[in-house]
mmCIF file with all atom_site columns, C-alpha atoms in Angstrom:
data_model
loop_
_atom_site.group_PDB
_atom_site.id
_atom_site.type_symbol
_atom_site.label_atom_id
_atom_site.label_alt_id
_atom_site.label_comp_id
_atom_site.label_asym_id
_atom_site.label_entity_id
_atom_site.label_seq_id
_atom_site.pdbx_PDB_ins_code
_atom_site.Cartn_x
_atom_site.Cartn_y
_atom_site.Cartn_z
_atom_site.occupancy
_atom_site.B_iso_or_equiv
_atom_site.pdbx_formal_charge
_atom_site.auth_seq_id
_atom_site.auth_comp_id
_atom_site.auth_asym_id
_atom_site.auth_atom_id
_atom_site.pdbx_PDB_model_num
ATOM 1   C CA . MET A 1 1   ? 82.643  111.552 126.440 1.00 0.00 ? 11  MET A CA 1
ATOM 2   C CA . HIS A 1 2   ? 81.675  111.007 130.073 1.00 0.00 ? 12  HIS A CA 1
ATOM 3   C CA . GLU A 1 3   ? 79.157  108.372 129.012 1.00 0.00 ? 13  GLU A CA 1
ATOM 4   C CA . LEU A 1 4   ? 81.867  106.492 127.073 1.00 0.00 ? 14  LEU A CA 1
ATOM 5   C CA . LEU A 1 5   ? 84.184  106.484 130.076 1.00 0.00 ? 15  LEU A CA 1
ATOM 6   C CA . GLN A 1 6   ? 81.387  104.874 132.088 1.00 0.00 ? 16  GLN A CA 1
ATOM 7   C CA . GLY A 1 7   ? 81.642  101.792 129.871 1.00 0.00 ? 17  GLY A CA 1
ATOM 8   C CA . GLY A 1 8   ? 84.498  100.424 131.984 1.00 0.00 ? 18  GLY A CA 1
ATOM 9   C CA . TRP A 1 9   ? 88.067  99.559  131.239 1.00 0.00 ? 19  TRP A CA 1
ATOM 10  C CA . MET A 1 10  ? 87.043  97.535  128.185 1.00 0.00 ? 20  MET A CA 1
ATOM 11  C CA . MET A 1 11  ? 86.552  100.889 126.446 1.00 0.00 ? 21  MET A CA 1
ATOM 12  C CA . LEU A 1 12  ? 90.324  101.225 126.201 1.00 0.00 ? 22  LEU A CA 1
ATOM 13  C CA . PRO A 1 13  ? 90.843  98.347  123.705 1.00 0.00 ? 23  PRO A CA 1
ATOM 14  C CA . LEU A 1 14  ? 87.681  99.455  121.879 1.00 0.00 ? 24  LEU A CA 1
ATOM 15  C CA . ALA A 1 15  ? 89.151  102.953 121.555 1.00 0.00 ? 25  ALA A CA 1
ATOM 16  C CA . ALA A 1 16  ? 92.395  101.446 120.251 1.00 0.00 ? 26  ALA A CA 1
ATOM 17  C CA . CYS A 1 17  ? 90.412  99.394  117.724 1.00 0.00 ? 27  CYS A CA 1
ATOM 18  C CA . SER A 1 18  ? 88.550  102.478 116.497 1.00 0.00 ? 28  SER A CA 1
ATOM 19  C CA . ILE A 1 19  ? 91.784  104.481 116.099 1.00 0.00 ? 29  ILE A CA 1
ATOM 20  C CA . VAL A 1 20  ? 93.505  101.678 114.172 1.00 0.00 ? 30  VAL A CA 1
ATOM 21  C CA . ALA A 1 21  ? 90.412  101.159 111.996 1.00 0.00 ? 31  ALA A CA 1
ATOM 22  C CA . VAL A 1 22  ? 90.208  104.820 111.043 1.00 0.00 ? 32  VAL A CA 1
ATOM 23  C CA . ALA A 1 23  ? 93.967  104.899 110.292 1.00 0.00 ? 33  ALA A CA 1
ATOM 24  C CA . VAL A 1 24  ? 93.711  101.848 108.018 1.00 0.00 ? 34  VAL A CA 1
ATOM 25  C CA . ILE A 1 25  ? 90.593  103.178 106.263 1.00 0.00 ? 35  ILE A CA 1
ATOM 26  C CA . LEU A 1 26  ? 92.198  106.557 105.543 1.00 0.00 ? 36  LEU A CA 1
ATOM 27  C CA . GLU A 1 27  ? 95.399  104.925 104.271 1.00 0.00 ? 37  GLU A CA 1
ATOM 28  C CA . ARG A 1 28  ? 93.499  102.517 101.988 1.00 0.00 ? 38  ARG A CA 1
ATOM 29  C CA . MET A 1 29  ? 91.308  105.339 100.668 1.00 0.00 ? 39  MET A CA 1
ATOM 30  C CA . TYR A 1 30  ? 94.437  107.268 99.744  1.00 0.00 ? 40  TYR A CA 1
ATOM 31  C CA . PHE A 1 31  ? 95.950  104.192 98.123  1.00 0.00 ? 41  PHE A CA 1
ATOM 32  C CA . PHE A 1 32  ? 92.905  103.362 95.956  1.00 0.00 ? 42  PHE A CA 1
ATOM 33  C CA . ARG A 1 33  ? 92.473  107.040 95.041  1.00 0.00 ? 43  ARG A CA 1
ATOM 34  C CA . HIS A 1 34  ? 95.826  106.843 93.257  1.00 0.00 ? 44  HIS A CA 1
ATOM 35  C CA . SER A 1 35  ? 95.472  103.351 91.776  1.00 0.00 ? 45  SER A CA 1
ATOM 36  C CA . GLY A 1 36  ? 93.333  104.056 88.678  1.00 0.00 ? 46  GLY A CA 1
ATOM 37  C CA . ALA A 1 37  ? 95.253  104.238 85.407  1.00 0.00 ? 47  ALA A CA 1
ATOM 38  C CA . ALA A 1 38  ? 92.908  103.108 82.643  1.00 0.00 ? 48  ALA A CA 1
ATOM 39  C CA . ASN A 1 39  ? 93.514  106.196 80.503  1.00 0.00 ? 49  ASN A CA 1
ATOM 40  C CA . LEU A 1 40  ? 97.286  105.795 80.602  1.00 0.00 ? 50  LEU A CA 1
ATOM 41  C CA . ALA A 1 41  ? 96.961  102.061 79.928  1.00 0.00 ? 51  ALA A CA 1
ATOM 42  C CA . GLU A 1 42  ? 94.899  102.825 76.811  1.00 0.00 ? 52  GLU A CA 1
ATOM 43  C CA . THR A 1 43  ? 97.563  105.281 75.646  1.00 0.00 ? 53  THR A CA 1
ATOM 44  C CA . LEU A 1 44  ? 100.315 102.718 76.150  1.00 0.00 ? 54  LEU A CA 1
ATOM 45  C CA . LEU A 1 45  ? 98.428  100.035 74.223  1.00 0.00 ? 55  LEU A CA 1
ATOM 46  C CA . ALA A 1 46  ? 97.803  102.498 71.401  1.00 0.00 ? 56  ALA A CA 1
ATOM 47  C CA . MET A 1 47  ? 101.532 103.318 71.260  1.00 0.00 ? 57  MET A CA 1
ATOM 48  C CA . ILE A 1 48  ? 102.444 99.617  71.138  1.00 0.00 ? 58  ILE A CA 1
ATOM 49  C CA . THR A 1 49  ? 99.941  98.998  68.354  1.00 0.00 ? 59  THR A CA 1
ATOM 50  C CA . GLY A 1 50  ? 101.433 101.984 66.504  1.00 0.00 ? 60  GLY A CA 1
ATOM 51  C CA . ASN A 1 51  ? 104.944 100.420 66.647  1.00 0.00 ? 61  ASN A CA 1
ATOM 52  C CA . GLN A 1 52  ? 106.096 102.740 69.466  1.00 0.00 ? 62  GLN A CA 1
ATOM 53  C CA . ARG A 1 53  ? 106.934 99.972  71.900  1.00 0.00 ? 63  ARG A CA 1
ATOM 54  C CA . GLU A 1 54  ? 110.159 101.577 73.203  1.00 0.00 ? 64  GLU A CA 1
ATOM 55  C CA . GLU A 1 55  ? 108.441 104.911 73.749  1.00 0.00 ? 65  GLU A CA 1
ATOM 56  C CA . ALA A 1 56  ? 105.595 103.150 75.591  1.00 0.00 ? 66  ALA A CA 1
ATOM 57  C CA . ALA A 1 57  ? 108.076 101.292 77.782  1.00 0.00 ? 67  ALA A CA 1
ATOM 58  C CA . ASP A 1 58  ? 109.878 104.568 78.629  1.00 0.00 ? 68  ASP A CA 1
ATOM 59  C CA . ARG A 1 59  ? 106.606 106.218 79.536  1.00 0.00 ? 69  ARG A CA 1
ATOM 60  C CA . ALA A 1 60  ? 105.552 103.346 81.773  1.00 0.00 ? 70  ALA A CA 1
ATOM 61  C CA . LYS A 1 61  ? 108.930 102.988 83.458  1.00 0.00 ? 71  LYS A CA 1
ATOM 62  C CA . GLY A 1 62  ? 108.971 104.065 87.109  1.00 0.00 ? 72  GLY A CA 1
ATOM 63  C CA . SER A 1 63  ? 105.224 104.663 87.349  1.00 0.00 ? 73  SER A CA 1
ATOM 64  C CA . PRO A 1 64  ? 103.734 104.542 90.867  1.00 0.00 ? 74  PRO A CA 1
ATOM 65  C CA . LEU A 1 65  ? 100.449 103.132 89.527  1.00 0.00 ? 75  LEU A CA 1
ATOM 66  C CA . PRO A 1 66  ? 99.973  99.343  90.035  1.00 0.00 ? 76  PRO A CA 1
ATOM 67  C CA . LEU A 1 67  ? 98.375  98.698  86.643  1.00 0.00 ? 77  LEU A CA 1
ATOM 68  C CA . ILE A 1 68  ? 101.140 100.566 84.791  1.00 0.00 ? 78  ILE A CA 1
ATOM 69  C CA . ARG A 1 69  ? 103.878 98.752  86.752  1.00 0.00 ? 79  ARG A CA 1
ATOM 70  C CA . ILE A 1 70  ? 102.327 95.451  85.688  1.00 0.00 ? 80  ILE A CA 1
ATOM 71  C CA . LEU A 1 71  ? 102.155 96.536  82.032  1.00 0.00 ? 81  LEU A CA 1
ATOM 72  C CA . ALA A 1 72  ? 105.724 97.812  82.237  1.00 0.00 ? 82  ALA A CA 1
ATOM 73  C CA . ALA A 1 73  ? 106.885 94.368  83.330  1.00 0.00 ? 83  ALA A CA 1
ATOM 74  C CA . GLY A 1 74  ? 105.145 92.832  80.317  1.00 0.00 ? 84  GLY A CA 1
ATOM 75  C CA . MET A 1 75  ? 106.714 95.389  77.969  1.00 0.00 ? 85  MET A CA 1
ATOM 76  C CA . ALA A 1 76  ? 110.165 94.717  79.413  1.00 0.00 ? 86  ALA A CA 1
ATOM 77  C CA . HIS A 1 77  ? 109.778 91.017  78.512  1.00 0.00 ? 87  HIS A CA 1
ATOM 78  C CA . PRO A 1 78  ? 107.973 90.986  75.117  1.00 0.00 ? 88  PRO A CA 1
ATOM 79  C CA . TYR A 1 79  ? 108.659 87.297  74.482  1.00 0.00 ? 89  TYR A CA 1
ATOM 80  C CA . GLN A 1 80  ? 107.135 86.133  77.797  1.00 0.00 ? 90  GLN A CA 1
ATOM 81  C CA . PRO A 1 81  ? 104.939 89.019  78.960  1.00 0.00 ? 91  PRO A CA 1
ATOM 82  C CA . ALA A 1 82  ? 102.415 86.815  80.744  1.00 0.00 ? 92  ALA A CA 1
ATOM 83  C CA . LYS A 1 83  ? 104.973 85.341  83.166  1.00 0.00 ? 93  LYS A CA 1
ATOM 84  C CA . ALA A 1 84  ? 106.616 88.700  83.753  1.00 0.00 ? 94  ALA A CA 1
ATOM 85  C CA . MET A 1 85  ? 103.302 90.361  84.548  1.00 0.00 ? 95  MET A CA 1
ATOM 86  C CA . GLU A 1 86  ? 102.139 87.487  86.725  1.00 0.00 ? 96  GLU A CA 1
ATOM 87  C CA . ALA A 1 87  ? 105.114 87.954  89.042  1.00 0.00 ? 97  ALA A CA 1
ATOM 88  C CA . VAL A 1 88  ? 104.362 91.634  89.473  1.00 0.00 ? 98  VAL A CA 1
ATOM 89  C CA . VAL A 1 89  ? 100.605 91.052  89.862  1.00 0.00 ? 99  VAL A CA 1
ATOM 90  C CA . VAL A 1 90  ? 101.252 88.916  92.960  1.00 0.00 ? 100 VAL A CA 1
ATOM 91  C CA . ASN A 1 91  ? 103.121 91.804  94.642  1.00 0.00 ? 101 ASN A CA 1
ATOM 92  C CA . GLU A 1 92  ? 100.592 94.416  93.545  1.00 0.00 ? 102 GLU A CA 1
ATOM 93  C CA . LEU A 1 93  ? 97.587  92.430  94.838  1.00 0.00 ? 103 LEU A CA 1
ATOM 94  C CA . ALA A 1 94  ? 99.387  91.922  98.122  1.00 0.00 ? 104 ALA A CA 1
ATOM 95  C CA . ALA A 1 95  ? 99.876  95.678  98.341  1.00 0.00 ? 105 ALA A CA 1
ATOM 96  C CA . MET A 1 96  ? 96.171  96.225  97.651  1.00 0.00 ? 106 MET A CA 1
ATOM 97  C CA . ARG A 1 97  ? 95.185  93.839  100.460 1.00 0.00 ? 107 ARG A CA 1
ATOM 98  C CA . ARG A 1 98  ? 97.536  95.418  102.973 1.00 0.00 ? 108 ARG A CA 1
ATOM 99  C CA . GLY A 1 99  ? 95.680  96.434  106.128 1.00 0.00 ? 109 GLY A CA 1
ATOM 100 C CA . LEU A 1 100 ? 92.500  94.522  105.234 1.00 0.00 ? 110 LEU A CA 1
ATOM 101 C CA . PRO A 1 101 ? 93.205  91.637  107.636 1.00 0.00 ? 111 PRO A CA 1
ATOM 102 C CA . ILE A 1 102 ? 93.438  94.234  110.401 1.00 0.00 ? 112 ILE A CA 1
ATOM 103 C CA . LEU A 1 103 ? 90.029  95.654  109.473 1.00 0.00 ? 113 LEU A CA 1
ATOM 104 C CA . ASP A 1 104 ? 88.600  92.137  109.295 1.00 0.00 ? 114 ASP A CA 1
ATOM 105 C CA . THR A 1 105 ? 89.910  91.413  112.797 1.00 0.00 ? 115 THR A CA 1
ATOM 106 C CA . ILE A 1 106 ? 88.455  94.639  114.177 1.00 0.00 ? 116 ILE A CA 1
ATOM 107 C CA . VAL A 1 107 ? 85.047  93.919  112.635 1.00 0.00 ? 117 VAL A CA 1
ATOM 108 C CA . THR A 1 108 ? 85.006  90.534  114.407 1.00 0.00 ? 118 THR A CA 1
ATOM 109 C CA . LEU A 1 109 ? 86.735  91.554  117.637 1.00 0.00 ? 119 LEU A CA 1
ATOM 110 C CA . SER A 1 110 ? 84.995  94.818  118.529 1.00 0.00 ? 120 SER A CA 1
ATOM 111 C CA . PRO A 1 111 ? 81.519  93.376  119.260 1.00 0.00 ? 121 PRO A CA 1
ATOM 112 C CA . LEU A 1 112 ? 83.114  90.600  121.304 1.00 0.00 ? 122 LEU A CA 1
ATOM 113 C CA . LEU A 1 113 ? 85.059  93.142  123.359 1.00 0.00 ? 123 LEU A CA 1
ATOM 114 C CA . GLY A 1 114 ? 81.862  95.155  123.838 1.00 0.00 ? 124 GLY A CA 1
ATOM 115 C CA . LEU A 1 115 ? 79.977  92.045  124.938 1.00 0.00 ? 125 LEU A CA 1
ATOM 116 C CA . LEU A 1 116 ? 82.778  91.137  127.330 1.00 0.00 ? 126 LEU A CA 1
ATOM 117 C CA . GLY A 1 117 ? 82.636  94.645  128.793 1.00 0.00 ? 127 GLY A CA 1
ATOM 118 C CA . THR A 1 118 ? 78.908  94.310  129.249 1.00 0.00 ? 128 THR A CA 1
ATOM 119 C CA . ILE A 1 119 ? 79.253  90.941  130.994 1.00 0.00 ? 129 ILE A CA 1
ATOM 120 C CA . ILE A 1 120 ? 81.887  92.354  133.321 1.00 0.00 ? 130 ILE A CA 1
ATOM 121 C CA . GLY A 1 121 ? 79.602  95.301  134.084 1.00 0.00 ? 131 GLY A CA 1
ATOM 122 C CA . MET A 1 122 ? 76.641  92.985  134.731 1.00 0.00 ? 132 MET A CA 1
ATOM 123 C CA . ILE A 1 123 ? 78.736  90.928  137.132 1.00 0.00 ? 133 ILE A CA 1
ATOM 124 C CA . ASP A 1 124 ? 79.675  94.101  139.012 1.00 0.00 ? 134 ASP A CA 1
ATOM 125 C CA . SER A 1 125 ? 76.013  95.162  139.139 1.00 0.00 ? 135 SER A CA 1
ATOM 126 C CA . PHE A 1 126 ? 74.923  91.812  140.594 1.00 0.00 ? 136 PHE A CA 1
ATOM 127 C CA . GLN A 1 127 ? 77.697  92.017  143.146 1.00 0.00 ? 137 GLN A CA 1
ATOM 128 C CA . VAL A 1 128 ? 76.322  95.388  144.199 1.00 0.00 ? 138 VAL A CA 1
ATOM 129 C CA . MET A 1 129 ? 72.904  93.786  144.469 1.00 0.00 ? 139 MET A CA 1
ATOM 130 C CA . ALA A 1 130 ? 74.291  90.963  146.563 1.00 0.00 ? 140 ALA A CA 1
ATOM 131 C CA . LEU A 1 131 ? 75.940  93.379  148.993 1.00 0.00 ? 141 LEU A CA 1
ATOM 132 C CA . SER A 1 132 ? 73.181  95.956  149.251 1.00 0.00 ? 142 SER A CA 1
ATOM 133 C CA . GLY A 1 133 ? 70.122  93.873  148.448 1.00 0.00 ? 143 GLY A CA 1
ATOM 134 C CA . MET A 1 134 ? 67.242  95.300  146.498 1.00 0.00 ? 144 MET A CA 1
ATOM 135 C CA . GLY A 1 135 ? 67.220  98.469  148.614 1.00 0.00 ? 145 GLY A CA 1
ATOM 136 C CA . GLN A 1 136 ? 69.276  100.367 146.006 1.00 0.00 ? 146 GLN A CA 1
ATOM 137 C CA . PRO A 1 137 ? 67.739  99.542  142.605 1.00 0.00 ? 147 PRO A CA 1
ATOM 138 C CA . ARG A 1 138 ? 69.287  102.658 141.052 1.00 0.00 ? 148 ARG A CA 1
ATOM 139 C CA . ALA A 1 139 ? 72.783  101.404 141.734 1.00 0.00 ? 149 ALA A CA 1
ATOM 140 C CA . VAL A 1 140 ? 71.941  98.122  139.992 1.00 0.00 ? 150 VAL A CA 1
ATOM 141 C CA . THR A 1 141 ? 70.135  99.578  136.959 1.00 0.00 ? 151 THR A CA 1
ATOM 142 C CA . GLY A 1 142 ? 72.747  102.318 136.629 1.00 0.00 ? 152 GLY A CA 1
ATOM 143 C CA . GLY A 1 143 ? 75.460  99.687  136.501 1.00 0.00 ? 153 GLY A CA 1
ATOM 144 C CA . ILE A 1 144 ? 73.613  97.705  133.854 1.00 0.00 ? 154 ILE A CA 1
ATOM 145 C CA . ALA A 1 145 ? 73.087  100.816 131.725 1.00 0.00 ? 155 ALA A CA 1
ATOM 146 C CA . GLU A 1 146 ? 76.781  101.621 132.002 1.00 0.00 ? 156 GLU A CA 1
ATOM 147 C CA . ALA A 1 147 ? 77.656  98.061  131.019 1.00 0.00 ? 157 ALA A CA 1
ATOM 148 C CA . LEU A 1 148 ? 75.581  98.252  127.865 1.00 0.00 ? 158 LEU A CA 1
ATOM 149 C CA . ILE A 1 149 ? 77.637  101.230 126.696 1.00 0.00 ? 159 ILE A CA 1
ATOM 150 C CA . ALA A 1 150 ? 80.487  98.803  125.949 1.00 0.00 ? 160 ALA A CA 1
ATOM 151 C CA . THR A 1 151 ? 78.295  96.653  123.704 1.00 0.00 ? 161 THR A CA 1
ATOM 152 C CA . ALA A 1 152 ? 76.955  99.690  121.865 1.00 0.00 ? 162 ALA A CA 1
ATOM 153 C CA . THR A 1 153 ? 80.486  101.006 121.334 1.00 0.00 ? 163 THR A CA 1
ATOM 154 C CA . GLY A 1 154 ? 81.765  97.628  120.144 1.00 0.00 ? 164 GLY A CA 1
ATOM 155 C CA . ILE A 1 155 ? 78.955  97.321  117.554 1.00 0.00 ? 165 ILE A CA 1
ATOM 156 C CA . THR A 1 156 ? 79.504  100.903 116.403 1.00 0.00 ? 166 THR A CA 1
ATOM 157 C CA . VAL A 1 157 ? 83.229  100.324 115.823 1.00 0.00 ? 167 VAL A CA 1
ATOM 158 C CA . ALA A 1 158 ? 82.436  97.106  113.888 1.00 0.00 ? 168 ALA A CA 1
ATOM 159 C CA . VAL A 1 159 ? 79.878  98.871  111.668 1.00 0.00 ? 169 VAL A CA 1
ATOM 160 C CA . ILE A 1 160 ? 82.301  101.739 110.982 1.00 0.00 ? 170 ILE A CA 1
ATOM 161 C CA . ALA A 1 161 ? 84.984  99.255  109.921 1.00 0.00 ? 171 ALA A CA 1
ATOM 162 C CA . LEU A 1 162 ? 82.711  96.813  108.053 1.00 0.00 ? 172 LEU A CA 1
ATOM 163 C CA . ILE A 1 163 ? 81.406  99.197  105.375 1.00 0.00 ? 173 ILE A CA 1
ATOM 164 C CA . PRO A 1 164 ? 84.863  100.352 104.141 1.00 0.00 ? 174 PRO A CA 1
ATOM 165 C CA . TYR A 1 165 ? 86.176  96.775  104.458 1.00 0.00 ? 175 TYR A CA 1
ATOM 166 C CA . ASN A 1 166 ? 83.536  95.480  102.055 1.00 0.00 ? 176 ASN A CA 1
ATOM 167 C CA . TYR A 1 167 ? 84.130  98.451  99.751  1.00 0.00 ? 177 TYR A CA 1
ATOM 168 C CA . PHE A 1 168 ? 87.841  97.739  99.631  1.00 0.00 ? 178 PHE A CA 1
ATOM 169 C CA . LEU A 1 169 ? 87.231  94.052  98.870  1.00 0.00 ? 179 LEU A CA 1
ATOM 170 C CA . ALA A 1 170 ? 84.953  95.061  96.006  1.00 0.00 ? 180 ALA A CA 1
ATOM 171 C CA . ARG A 1 171 ? 87.516  97.562  94.804  1.00 0.00 ? 181 ARG A CA 1
ATOM 172 C CA . ILE A 1 172 ? 90.282  94.939  94.787  1.00 0.00 ? 182 ILE A CA 1
ATOM 173 C CA . GLU A 1 173 ? 88.081  92.570  92.787  1.00 0.00 ? 183 GLU A CA 1
ATOM 174 C CA . ARG A 1 174 ? 87.376  95.355  90.291  1.00 0.00 ? 184 ARG A CA 1
ATOM 175 C CA . GLU A 1 175 ? 91.064  96.314  90.046  1.00 0.00 ? 185 GLU A CA 1
ATOM 176 C CA . THR A 1 176 ? 91.926  92.649  89.470  1.00 0.00 ? 186 THR A CA 1
ATOM 177 C CA . GLU A 1 177 ? 89.451  92.473  86.571  1.00 0.00 ? 187 GLU A CA 1
ATOM 178 C CA . ILE A 1 178 ? 90.947  95.684  85.068  1.00 0.00 ? 188 ILE A CA 1
ATOM 179 C CA . ILE A 1 179 ? 94.468  94.281  85.417  1.00 0.00 ? 189 ILE A CA 1
ATOM 180 C CA . GLU A 1 180 ? 93.475  91.001  83.708  1.00 0.00 ? 190 GLU A CA 1
ATOM 181 C CA . HIS A 1 181 ? 91.780  92.956  80.925  1.00 0.00 ? 191 HIS A CA 1
ATOM 182 C CA . TYR A 1 182 ? 94.744  95.182  80.114  1.00 0.00 ? 192 TYR A CA 1
ATOM 183 C CA . ALA A 1 183 ? 97.331  92.435  80.663  1.00 0.00 ? 193 ALA A CA 1
ATOM 184 C CA . THR A 1 184 ? 95.555  90.274  78.095  1.00 0.00 ? 194 THR A CA 1
ATOM 185 C CA . ARG A 1 185 ? 95.346  93.140  75.641  1.00 0.00 ? 195 ARG A CA 1
ATOM 186 C CA . LEU A 1 186 ? 99.011  93.937  76.140  1.00 0.00 ? 196 LEU A CA 1
ATOM 187 C CA . GLU A 1 187 ? 99.987  90.326  75.568  1.00 0.00 ? 197 GLU A CA 1
ATOM 188 C CA . LEU A 1 188 ? 98.038  90.298  72.300  1.00 0.00 ? 198 LEU A CA 1
ATOM 189 C CA . ALA A 1 189 ? 99.539  93.643  71.237  1.00 0.00 ? 199 ALA A CA 1
ATOM 190 C CA . LEU A 1 190 ? 103.064 92.465  71.992  1.00 0.00 ? 200 LEU A CA 1
ATOM 191 C CA . ASN A 1 191 ? 102.840 89.255  70.001  1.00 0.00 ? 201 ASN A CA 1
ATOM 192 C CA . PRO A 1 192 ? 103.151 90.900  66.573  1.00 0.00 ? 202 PRO A CA 1
ATOM 193 C CA . ALA A 1 193 ? 105.935 93.146  67.906  1.00 0.00 ? 203 ALA A CA 1
ATOM 194 C CA . ALA A 1 194 ? 107.813 90.158  69.226  1.00 0.00 ? 204 ALA A CA 1
ATOM 195 C CA . GLU A 1 195 ? 107.411 88.279  65.958  1.00 0.00 ? 205 GLU A CA 1
ATOM 196 C CA . GLN A 1 196 ? 108.786 91.249  64.002  1.00 0.00 ? 206 GLN A CA 1
ATOM 197 C CA . GLN A 1 197 ? 111.918 91.375  66.133  1.00 0.00 ? 207 GLN A CA 1
ATOM 198 C CA . ARG A 1 198 ? 112.765 87.704  65.576  1.00 0.00 ? 208 ARG A CA 1
#
């Protein structure tokens, strides 16, 4: 802890970045942990295929799962399920991406803040050298070592944020593919049902 404090005042925004990054990562992990619903989607499609469309709609109604909410919108509008689901997909994808721009900014900003802290520390070290000359090399090298702490911290924060950020992007892409898969299957399953009601 003492070593981190020696990195200068630039450690304060770096500490703020690390706290925000950890908060976003934990929140997104919790969100994606509760986003999978393939088993329930399969059950709903089987119910629709078995002429239990109303029962399937009742079961999907009010679900907290993004995929099921999308399918519920399609079931609520059997004559135009694609348009109904498309409107909900936009909102659900926006919810999945929530917080990711913050992580992206932290990944980019943290190394720059660390580098800025190092530059400031180097300037201070050379000012000490200008005032005391080369008679106190420890003061100069100590100042440089302290300055480098900021760069190391900035890179560490960026690495900690980068790995989950890329994971979340991959997870969103995978969830999008799953949504497209089940939305297409639902649309095909609803077509015979819609024709029978005409």
